[in-house]
Coordinates of C-alpha atoms in Angstrom, one line a residue:
X967 CA -6.1 28.2 23.1
X968 CA -4.4 25.3 24.8
X969 CA -3.5 22.2 22.7
X970 CA -2.4 18.8 23.9
X971 CA -0.7 16.5 21.4
X972 CA -0.5 12.8 22.4
X973 CA 1.5 9.8 21.1
X974 CA -0.2 6.8 22.8
X975 CA 1.5 3.7 24.1
X976 CA 1.7 0.8 21.6
X977 CA 0.8 -2.8 21.8
X978 CA -1.4 -4.9 24.1
X979 CA -1.8 -3.6 27.7
X980 CA 0.4 -6.3 29.2
X981 CA 3.2 -5.4 26.8
X982 CA 3.1 -1.6 27.1
X983 CA 6.1 -0.2 28.9
X984 CA 7.4 3.2 29.7
X985 CA 11.1 4.1 29.8
X986 CA 13.8 5.7 27.7
X987 CA 12.5 5.9 24.1
X988 CA 14.5 5.1 21.0
X989 CA 13.1 7.9 18.8
X990 CA 10.7 10.8 19.4
X991 CA 7.4 11.1 17.6
X992 CA 8.4 13.3 14.6
X993 CA 4.9 13.3 13.2
X994 CA 3.6 15.2 16.2
X995 CA 6.5 17.5 16.3
X996 CA 5.7 18.4 12.7
X997 CA 2.0 18.9 13.5
X998 CA 3.1 21.3 16.4
X999 CA 5.2 23.2 13.8
X1000 CA 2.1 23.7 11.7
X1001 CA 0.1 25.1 14.6
X1002 CA -0.3 28.9 14.8
X1003 CA 2.2 30.5 17.2
X1004 CA -0.4 31.9 19.5
X1005 CA -1.6 28.4 20.5
X1006 CA -0.1 27.0 23.7
X1007 CA 1.1 23.4 23.0
X1008 CA 2.1 20.5 25.2
X1009 CA 3.3 17.2 23.8
X1010 CA 3.1 13.9 25.7
X1011 CA 4.7 10.8 24.4
X1012 CA 3.4 8.0 26.5
X1013 CA 6.4 5.9 25.8
X1014 CA 8.5 8.1 28.0
X1015 CA 6.1 9.9 30.3
X1016 CA 2.7 9.5 31.9
X1017 CA -0.4 11.2 30.5
X1018 CA -2.7 13.1 32.9
X1019 CA -6.3 13.4 31.7
X1020 CA -7.9 16.7 32.7
X1021 CA -10.3 19.3 31.4
X1022 CA -7.6 22.1 31.1
X1023 CA -7.2 21.6 27.4
X1024 CA -9.2 23.3 24.6
X1025 CA -8.3 20.6 22.1
X1026 CA -6.5 17.2 22.1
X1027 CA -4.8 15.8 19.0
X1028 CA -3.9 12.1 19.0
X1029 CA -1.8 10.2 16.4
X1030 CA -2.2 6.5 16.0
X1031 CA -0.6 3.6 14.2
X1032 CA -2.7 0.4 14.1
X1033 CA -1.0 -1.0 17.3
X1034 CA -1.6 2.3 19.1
X1035 CA -5.2 2.6 18.0
X1036 CA -6.9 0.9 21.1
X1037 CA -5.0 3.1 23.5
X1038 CA -5.6 6.2 21.3
X1039 CA -9.4 5.4 21.5
X1040 CA -9.2 4.9 25.2
X1041 CA -7.5 8.3 25.7
X1042 CA -9.9 10.0 23.3
X1043 CA -12.9 8.7 25.2
X1044 CA -11.4 9.9 28.6
X1045 CA -11.0 13.4 27.3
X1046 CA -14.3 13.6 25.6
X1047 CA -16.0 12.5 28.8
X1048 CA -14.6 15.7 30.3
X1049 CA -16.0 17.8 27.5
X1050 CA -12.7 18.2 25.7
X1051 CA -12.8 17.9 21.9
X1052 CA -10.5 15.3 20.3
X1053 CA -9.0 15.0 16.9
X1054 CA -7.5 11.7 15.7
X1055 CA -5.0 11.3 12.9
X1056 CA -2.2 9.1 11.6
X1057 CA -1.9 5.9 9.6
X1058 CA -4.7 3.9 11.3
X1059 CA -7.4 6.7 11.3
X1060 CA -6.5 7.3 7.6
X1061 CA -7.0 3.6 6.8
X1062 CA -10.2 3.3 8.9
X1063 CA -11.7 6.8 9.2
X1064 CA -15.2 5.7 10.0
X1065 CA -14.0 3.5 12.9
X1066 CA -11.8 6.4 14.3
X1067 CA -14.7 8.8 14.0
X1068 CA -16.6 6.8 16.6
X1069 CA -14.1 7.9 19.2
X1070 CA -13.3 11.5 18.1
X1071 CA -14.9 14.8 17.2
X1072 CA -12.8 15.0 14.1
X1073 CA -10.5 12.8 12.0
X1074 CA -7.6 14.0 9.8
X1075 CA -7.3 11.7 6.9
X1076 CA -3.8 11.7 5.4
X1077 CA -1.0 14.3 5.9
X1078 CA -1.5 17.2 8.2
X1079 CA 0.0 19.9 6.0
X1080 CA -2.7 22.1 4.5
X1081 CA -5.3 20.7 6.9
X1082 CA -4.2 21.3 10.4
X1083 CA -4.4 25.1 10.5
X1084 CA -8.1 24.8 9.4
X1085 CA -8.7 22.2 12.2
X1086 CA -7.3 24.7 14.7
X1087 CA -9.5 27.5 13.3
X1088 CA -12.6 25.3 13.4
X1089 CA -11.9 24.2 16.9
X1090 CA -11.5 27.8 18.1
X1091 CA -14.9 28.6 16.5
X1092 CA -16.5 25.4 18.0
X1093 CA -17.4 24.0 14.6
X1094 CA -15.1 21.0 14.0
X1095 CA -16.0 18.9 10.9
X1096 CA -16.1 15.2 11.1
X1097 CA -13.4 14.6 8.5
X1098 CA -10.6 16.7 7.1
X1099 CA -8.9 15.4 3.9
X1100 CA -7.1 16.6 0.9
X1101 CA -8.9 16.6 -2.5
X1102 CA -8.6 13.3 -4.3
X1103 CA -5.2 12.7 -5.8
X1104 CA -3.6 15.8 -4.2
X1105 CA -0.8 15.7 -1.7
X1106 CA 0.9 18.6 0.0
X1107 CA 4.3 20.0 -1.0
X1108 CA 7.0 19.5 1.6
X1109 CA 8.1 23.1 2.0
X1110 CA 8.5 25.0 5.3
X1111 CA 8.5 21.8 7.5
X1112 CA 9.7 23.0 11.0
X1113 CA 9.3 20.3 13.7
X1114 CA 8.9 21.8 17.3
X1115 CA 11.7 19.8 19.0
X1116 CA 11.6 22.2 22.0
X1117 CA 8.4 20.4 23.1
X1118 CA 10.3 17.1 23.7
X1119 CA 11.0 15.8 27.2
X1120 CA 14.7 16.3 27.8
X1121 CA 17.0 13.2 27.9
X1122 CA 14.1 10.9 27.2
X1123 CA 15.4 9.3 24.0
X1124 CA 18.4 7.3 22.9
X1125 CA 18.5 9.2 19.6
X1126 CA 16.7 12.6 19.4
X1127 CA 17.6 14.0 16.0
X1128 CA 15.1 12.7 13.5
X1129 CA 14.6 14.4 10.2
X1130 CA 12.3 13.6 7.3
X1131 CA 13.6 14.5 3.8
X1132 CA 11.2 12.7 1.5
X1133 CA 7.7 11.1 1.7
X1134 CA 6.4 8.1 -0.1
X1135 CA 8.1 5.2 -1.9
X1136 CA 8.2 4.3 -5.6
X1137 CA 7.2 0.7 -4.9
X1138 CA 3.9 -0.8 -3.7
X1139 CA 4.6 -3.8 -1.5
X1140 CA 1.4 -5.6 -0.5
X1141 CA 2.1 -5.6 3.3
X1142 CA 3.1 -1.9 3.5
X1143 CA 0.8 1.0 4.5
X1144 CA 3.1 3.7 3.2
X1145 CA 1.5 3.8 -0.3
X1146 CA -2.0 4.2 1.2
X1147 CA -1.0 7.0 3.5
X1148 CA 1.3 9.0 1.2
X1149 CA -0.2 7.9 -2.1
X1150 CA 1.8 6.4 -5.0
X1151 CA 3.9 9.5 -4.9
X1152 CA 7.5 10.3 -4.0
X1153 CA 8.0 13.9 -2.8
X1154 CA 11.1 15.7 -1.7
X1155 CA 11.9 18.7 0.5
X1156 CA 14.0 21.6 -0.7
X1157 CA 17.6 20.7 0.0
X1158 CA 18.4 24.0 1.6
X1159 CA 15.7 23.6 4.2
X1160 CA 17.0 20.1 5.0
X1161 CA 20.6 21.5 5.4
X1162 CA 19.4 24.2 7.7
X1163 CA 17.4 21.8 9.9
X1164 CA 20.3 19.3 10.1
X1165 CA 22.9 22.0 10.9
X1166 CA 20.7 23.2 13.7
X1167 CA 20.8 19.9 15.5
X1168 CA 23.4 19.4 18.2
X1169 CA 23.7 15.6 18.0
X1170 CA 26.3 14.0 15.8
X1171 CA 24.0 11.2 14.7
X1172 CA 20.9 11.9 12.5
X1173 CA 18.1 9.5 11.7
X1174 CA 16.5 10.3 8.4
X1175 CA 13.1 8.6 8.9
X1176 CA 12.3 8.4 5.2
X1177 CA 10.8 5.1 3.8
X1178 CA 13.3 5.2 0.9
X1179 CA 15.9 8.0 1.0
X1180 CA 17.3 6.9 -2.4
X1181 CA 13.9 6.5 -4.1
X1182 CA 14.8 9.3 -6.5
X1183 CA 18.6 8.9 -7.1
X1184 CA 19.1 12.3 -8.7
X1185 CA 17.7 14.0 -5.6
X1186 CA 19.7 11.7 -3.3
X1187 CA 22.9 12.6 -5.1
X1188 CA 22.3 16.3 -4.6
X1189 CA 21.3 15.8 -1.0
X1190 CA 24.4 13.6 -0.2
X1191 CA 26.7 16.1 -1.9
X1192 CA 25.2 18.9 0.2
X1193 CA 25.5 17.0 3.5
X1194 CA 29.2 16.4 3.1
X1195 CA 30.3 19.6 4.8
X1196 CA 28.1 19.2 7.9
X1197 CA 30.2 16.6 9.7
X1198 CA 27.2 14.5 10.7
X1199 CA 26.7 10.7 10.8
X1200 CA 23.3 9.4 9.6
X1201 CA 21.2 6.3 9.2
X1202 CA 18.1 5.8 7.0
X1203 CA 16.2 3.3 4.8
X1204 CA 16.8 2.3 1.2
X1205 CA 15.7 -0.4 -1.3
X1206 CA 17.8 -2.9 -3.1
X1207 CA 17.8 -1.5 -6.7
X1208 CA 19.4 1.8 -5.6
X1209 CA 22.0 -0.1 -3.6
X1210 CA 23.5 -1.6 -6.7
X1211 CA 24.7 1.9 -7.7
X1212 CA 28.3 2.0 -6.5
X1213 CA 28.8 5.7 -7.1
X1214 CA 25.6 6.5 -5.1
X1215 CA 26.8 4.4 -2.2
X1216 CA 30.2 6.0 -2.3
X1217 CA 28.6 9.4 -2.1
X1218 CA 26.3 8.4 0.7
X1219 CA 29.3 7.2 2.7
X1220 CA 31.2 10.4 2.0
X1221 CA 28.2 12.4 3.3
X1222 CA 28.2 10.5 6.6
X1223 CA 26.0 7.5 6.1
X1224 CA 26.7 4.8 8.7
X1225 CA 23.7 2.5 8.4
X1226 CA 20.7 1.7 6.2
X1227 CA 17.5 -0.3 6.9
X1228 CA 17.0 -2.6 4.0
X1229 CA 13.8 -4.6 3.4
X1230 CA 15.0 -8.1 2.3
X1231 CA 11.8 -9.6 3.7
X1232 CA 12.2 -13.1 2.3
X1233 CA 14.8 -15.6 0.9
X1234 CA 12.1 -16.9 -1.5
X1235 CA 11.8 -15.3 -4.9
X1236 CA 8.3 -16.7 -5.2
X1237 CA 7.1 -15.1 -1.9
X1238 CA 8.6 -11.8 -2.9
X1239 CA 6.5 -11.8 -6.0
X1240 CA 3.4 -12.7 -4.1
X1241 CA 3.8 -9.7 -1.8
X1242 CA 4.6 -7.5 -4.8
X1243 CA 8.3 -6.9 -3.8
X1244 CA 9.3 -7.4 -7.4
X1245 CA 12.4 -5.2 -7.1
X1246 CA 14.2 -7.6 -4.7
X1247 CA 16.6 -10.1 -6.2
X1248 CA 17.6 -12.7 -3.6
X1249 CA 20.8 -13.5 -5.6
X1250 CA 22.1 -10.0 -4.8
X1251 CA 21.5 -10.0 -1.1
X1252 CA 24.9 -11.1 0.1
X1253 CA 26.9 -9.0 -2.4
X1254 CA 24.8 -5.9 -1.6
X1255 CA 25.6 -6.3 2.1
X1256 CA 29.3 -6.7 1.3
X1257 CA 29.2 -3.6 -0.9
X1258 CA 27.6 -1.6 1.9
X1259 CA 30.2 -2.8 4.4
X1260 CA 33.0 -1.9 1.9
X1261 CA 31.9 1.7 2.3
X1262 CA 31.5 1.5 6.0
X1263 CA 27.7 1.4 6.0
X1264 CA 26.0 -1.0 8.4
X1265 CA 22.9 -3.0 7.4
X1266 CA 19.7 -3.3 9.4
X1267 CA 18.1 -6.2 7.5
X1268 CA 14.3 -6.7 7.7
X1269 CA 12.8 -10.1 7.3
X1270 CA 9.1 -11.2 7.6
X1271 CA 8.1 -14.7 8.8
X1272 CA 4.7 -16.3 8.1
X1273 CA 4.6 -15.9 4.4
X1274 CA 2.6 -18.5 2.5
X1275 CA 5.5 -20.9 1.7
X1276 CA 7.2 -20.5 5.1
X1277 CA 7.5 -23.7 7.0
X1278 CA 9.3 -24.7 10.2
X1279 CA 12.7 -24.3 8.5
X1280 CA 12.3 -20.6 7.7
X1281 CA 13.5 -19.4 11.1
X1282 CA 16.8 -21.3 10.9
X1283 CA 17.3 -20.2 7.3
X1284 CA 16.9 -16.5 8.2
X1285 CA 19.1 -16.9 11.3
X1286 CA 21.9 -18.6 9.3
X1287 CA 21.6 -15.9 6.6
X1288 CA 22.1 -13.2 9.2
X1289 CA 25.2 -14.9 10.5
X1290 CA 26.7 -15.7 7.1
X1291 CA 26.0 -12.3 5.6
X1292 CA 27.2 -10.5 8.8
X1293 CA 24.0 -8.5 9.2
X1294 CA 24.6 -5.7 11.6
X1295 CA 21.0 -5.9 13.0
X1296 CA 18.2 -8.3 12.1
X1297 CA 14.7 -6.7 12.2
X1298 CA 12.4 -9.8 12.2
X1299 CA 8.6 -9.4 12.3
X1300 CA 5.6 -11.6 11.8
X1301 CA 3.5 -11.0 8.7
X1302 CA 0.8 -8.5 9.7
X1303 CA -2.2 -7.6 7.5
X1304 CA -2.4 -3.9 8.4
X1305 CA -5.7 -2.1 7.5
X1306 CA -5.3 -0.2 4.3
X1307 CA -2.9 -2.6 2.7
X1308 CA -3.4 -5.0 -0.2
X1309 CA -2.4 -7.8 2.2
X1310 CA -5.3 -6.9 4.5
X1311 CA -7.8 -6.9 1.6
X1312 CA -6.6 -10.3 0.4
X1313 CA -6.7 -11.9 3.8
X1314 CA -10.2 -10.4 4.4
X1315 CA -11.4 -12.1 1.2
X1316 CA -9.9 -15.4 2.2
X1317 CA -11.3 -15.3 5.7
X1318 CA -7.8 -15.8 7.2
X1319 CA -7.8 -12.9 9.8
X1320 CA -8.4 -14.6 13.2
X1321 CA -7.7 -11.7 15.6
X1322 CA -8.9 -8.1 15.3
X1323 CA -7.3 -6.7 18.4
X1324 CA -5.5 -3.9 16.8
X1325 CA -3.0 -3.6 19.7
X1326 CA -1.5 -6.9 18.5
X1327 CA -0.8 -5.5 15.0
X1328 CA 2.8 -4.6 15.8
X1329 CA 4.7 -7.5 14.1
X1330 CA 5.1 -9.5 17.3
X1331 CA 1.8 -11.4 17.2
X1332 CA 0.2 -13.9 14.8
X1333 CA -3.2 -12.4 13.9
X1334 CA -4.0 -14.5 10.8
X1335 CA -4.1 -18.2 9.8
X1336 CA -0.7 -19.2 8.2
X1337 CA -0.6 -21.7 5.3
X1338 CA 2.1 -24.2 6.4
X1339 CA 2.4 -23.5 10.1
X1340 CA 0.1 -23.4 13.0
X1341 CA -0.4 -20.1 14.8
X1342 CA 1.6 -21.5 17.8
X1343 CA 4.4 -22.8 15.6
X1344 CA 4.8 -19.4 13.9
X1345 CA 4.7 -17.5 17.2
X1346 CA 7.2 -19.9 18.9
X1347 CA 9.6 -19.9 15.9
X1348 CA 9.6 -16.1 15.8
X1349 CA 10.5 -15.8 19.5
X1350 CA 13.3 -18.4 19.1
X1351 CA 14.7 -16.5 16.1
X1352 CA 14.9 -13.3 18.1
X1353 CA 16.4 -15.1 21.1
X1354 CA 19.2 -16.8 19.2
X1355 CA 20.0 -13.7 17.0
X1356 CA 20.4 -11.5 20.0
X1357 CA 22.1 -13.9 22.3
X1358 CA 25.7 -12.9 23.1
X1359 CA 26.9 -15.6 20.7
X1360 CA 24.5 -14.4 18.0
X1361 CA 25.7 -10.8 18.3
X1362 CA 29.4 -11.7 18.1
X1363 CA 28.9 -14.0 15.1
X1364 CA 27.4 -11.1 13.2
X1365 CA 29.6 -8.3 14.3
X1366 CA 33.1 -9.8 14.9
X1367 CA 35.7 -9.0 12.3
X1368 CA 34.6 -5.5 11.2
X1369 CA 35.9 -3.0 13.8
X1370 CA 34.2 0.1 12.5
X1371 CA 30.7 -1.3 13.2
X1372 CA 31.0 -1.4 17.0
X1373 CA 30.5 2.3 18.0
X1374 CA 27.0 2.5 16.5
X1375 CA 25.9 -1.0 15.9
X1376 CA 27.4 -2.4 19.1
X1377 CA 25.2 0.0 21.0
X1378 CA 22.1 -0.7 18.8
X1379 CA 22.6 -4.5 19.3
X1380 CA 22.7 -4.0 23.1
X1381 CA 19.4 -2.0 22.8
X1382 CA 17.8 -4.6 20.6
X1383 CA 19.0 -7.4 23.0
X1384 CA 17.5 -5.6 25.9
X1385 CA 14.2 -5.2 24.0
X1386 CA 14.1 -8.9 23.1
X1387 CA 14.9 -10.0 26.6
X1388 CA 12.1 -7.8 28.0
X1389 CA 9.7 -9.1 25.3
X1390 CA 10.5 -12.7 26.1
X1391 CA 10.2 -12.1 29.9
X1392 CA 6.7 -10.7 29.4
X1393 CA 5.8 -13.7 27.2
X1394 CA 7.0 -16.2 29.9
X1395 CA 5.1 -14.2 32.5
X1396 CA 1.9 -14.4 30.6
X1397 CA 2.3 -18.1 29.9
X1398 CA 2.9 -18.7 33.6
X1399 CA -0.2 -16.8 34.6

């Protein structure tokens, strides 16, 4: 049996680009690891290489976020036209399985563990079911996860070594699709398996792609203690409550932590409550960043623009916060009502969704009607925020004065700057045409 796994290009057609990728598609590498060894597998990540559509495959598996969905459907239709069966999976097909089923022979709803071997067996027998899903309320254990990194195109990514240690998040933010996909659960991998995987990776820098690596502090402590002897540097994601624990941060730093993605999201306590981010305390933002810097941990700060009380001043306030707090990176995005989230359901009820082109659901486009800004004002303000934050002056204002940040975050700022410049050039080109 010959299996093709595809990660589609993301975003609207005019914004899709192919080049060196930042991170490989770990979800598909994990699916490949679940596939019986006698199956021949090829993986194509459209972000770094072209996809050739042909009838040489016995089965095609395609993963899709919401912004990837239109391209995923396009690919699926092309293969099915040649008589090749197609399976769709990932966050978007899980949120909208009936929609995805219009473009595929089968849809995997939720996580692949415990389902994928059956999909392969059914495909071999020519009897694919329309949907594959876990029993209600049941989620797979995270044992025996073995991603097939040998399938990656060589030298195609800035950072190759991605590892998942946990799944899920203890919180339930209204805009986040994690809870819908992984359930209101927080599951962990056996630490020995994690150590073996990390030790097998040649690269010095590891990206733990967890949504909240410190979500269960007792597990995080054991993990960090075990990582100490491996001599790796790592980055991941964490939430504010756990970052108040000085001993946990010290242990993280000793284990090699060099950076954490932190979802600040808003400077408004009222807006944080509206989006159910009850665990964030805006009064602790600056001191938390200082505490992380004290231990040599950089901060990738996430902020959302377009919340209900955001007016024209929000862009300047976020920019000045980033400068004052010395954020190592600013990850700004436009509020996006992703299918499967509480935010999507709320905006549907209110009739505020104005654009259902899923390719635009990547945090760079306004797809809803804001309360205090016009669509154009929100779009323009977002672009200006990115432009000023990643200007040479903006980078220097954030990074100057702390020498240890330059090796990793100097490089990441240059990558982000290039991405922002490319994005703004495309926007200007579209406006001119």
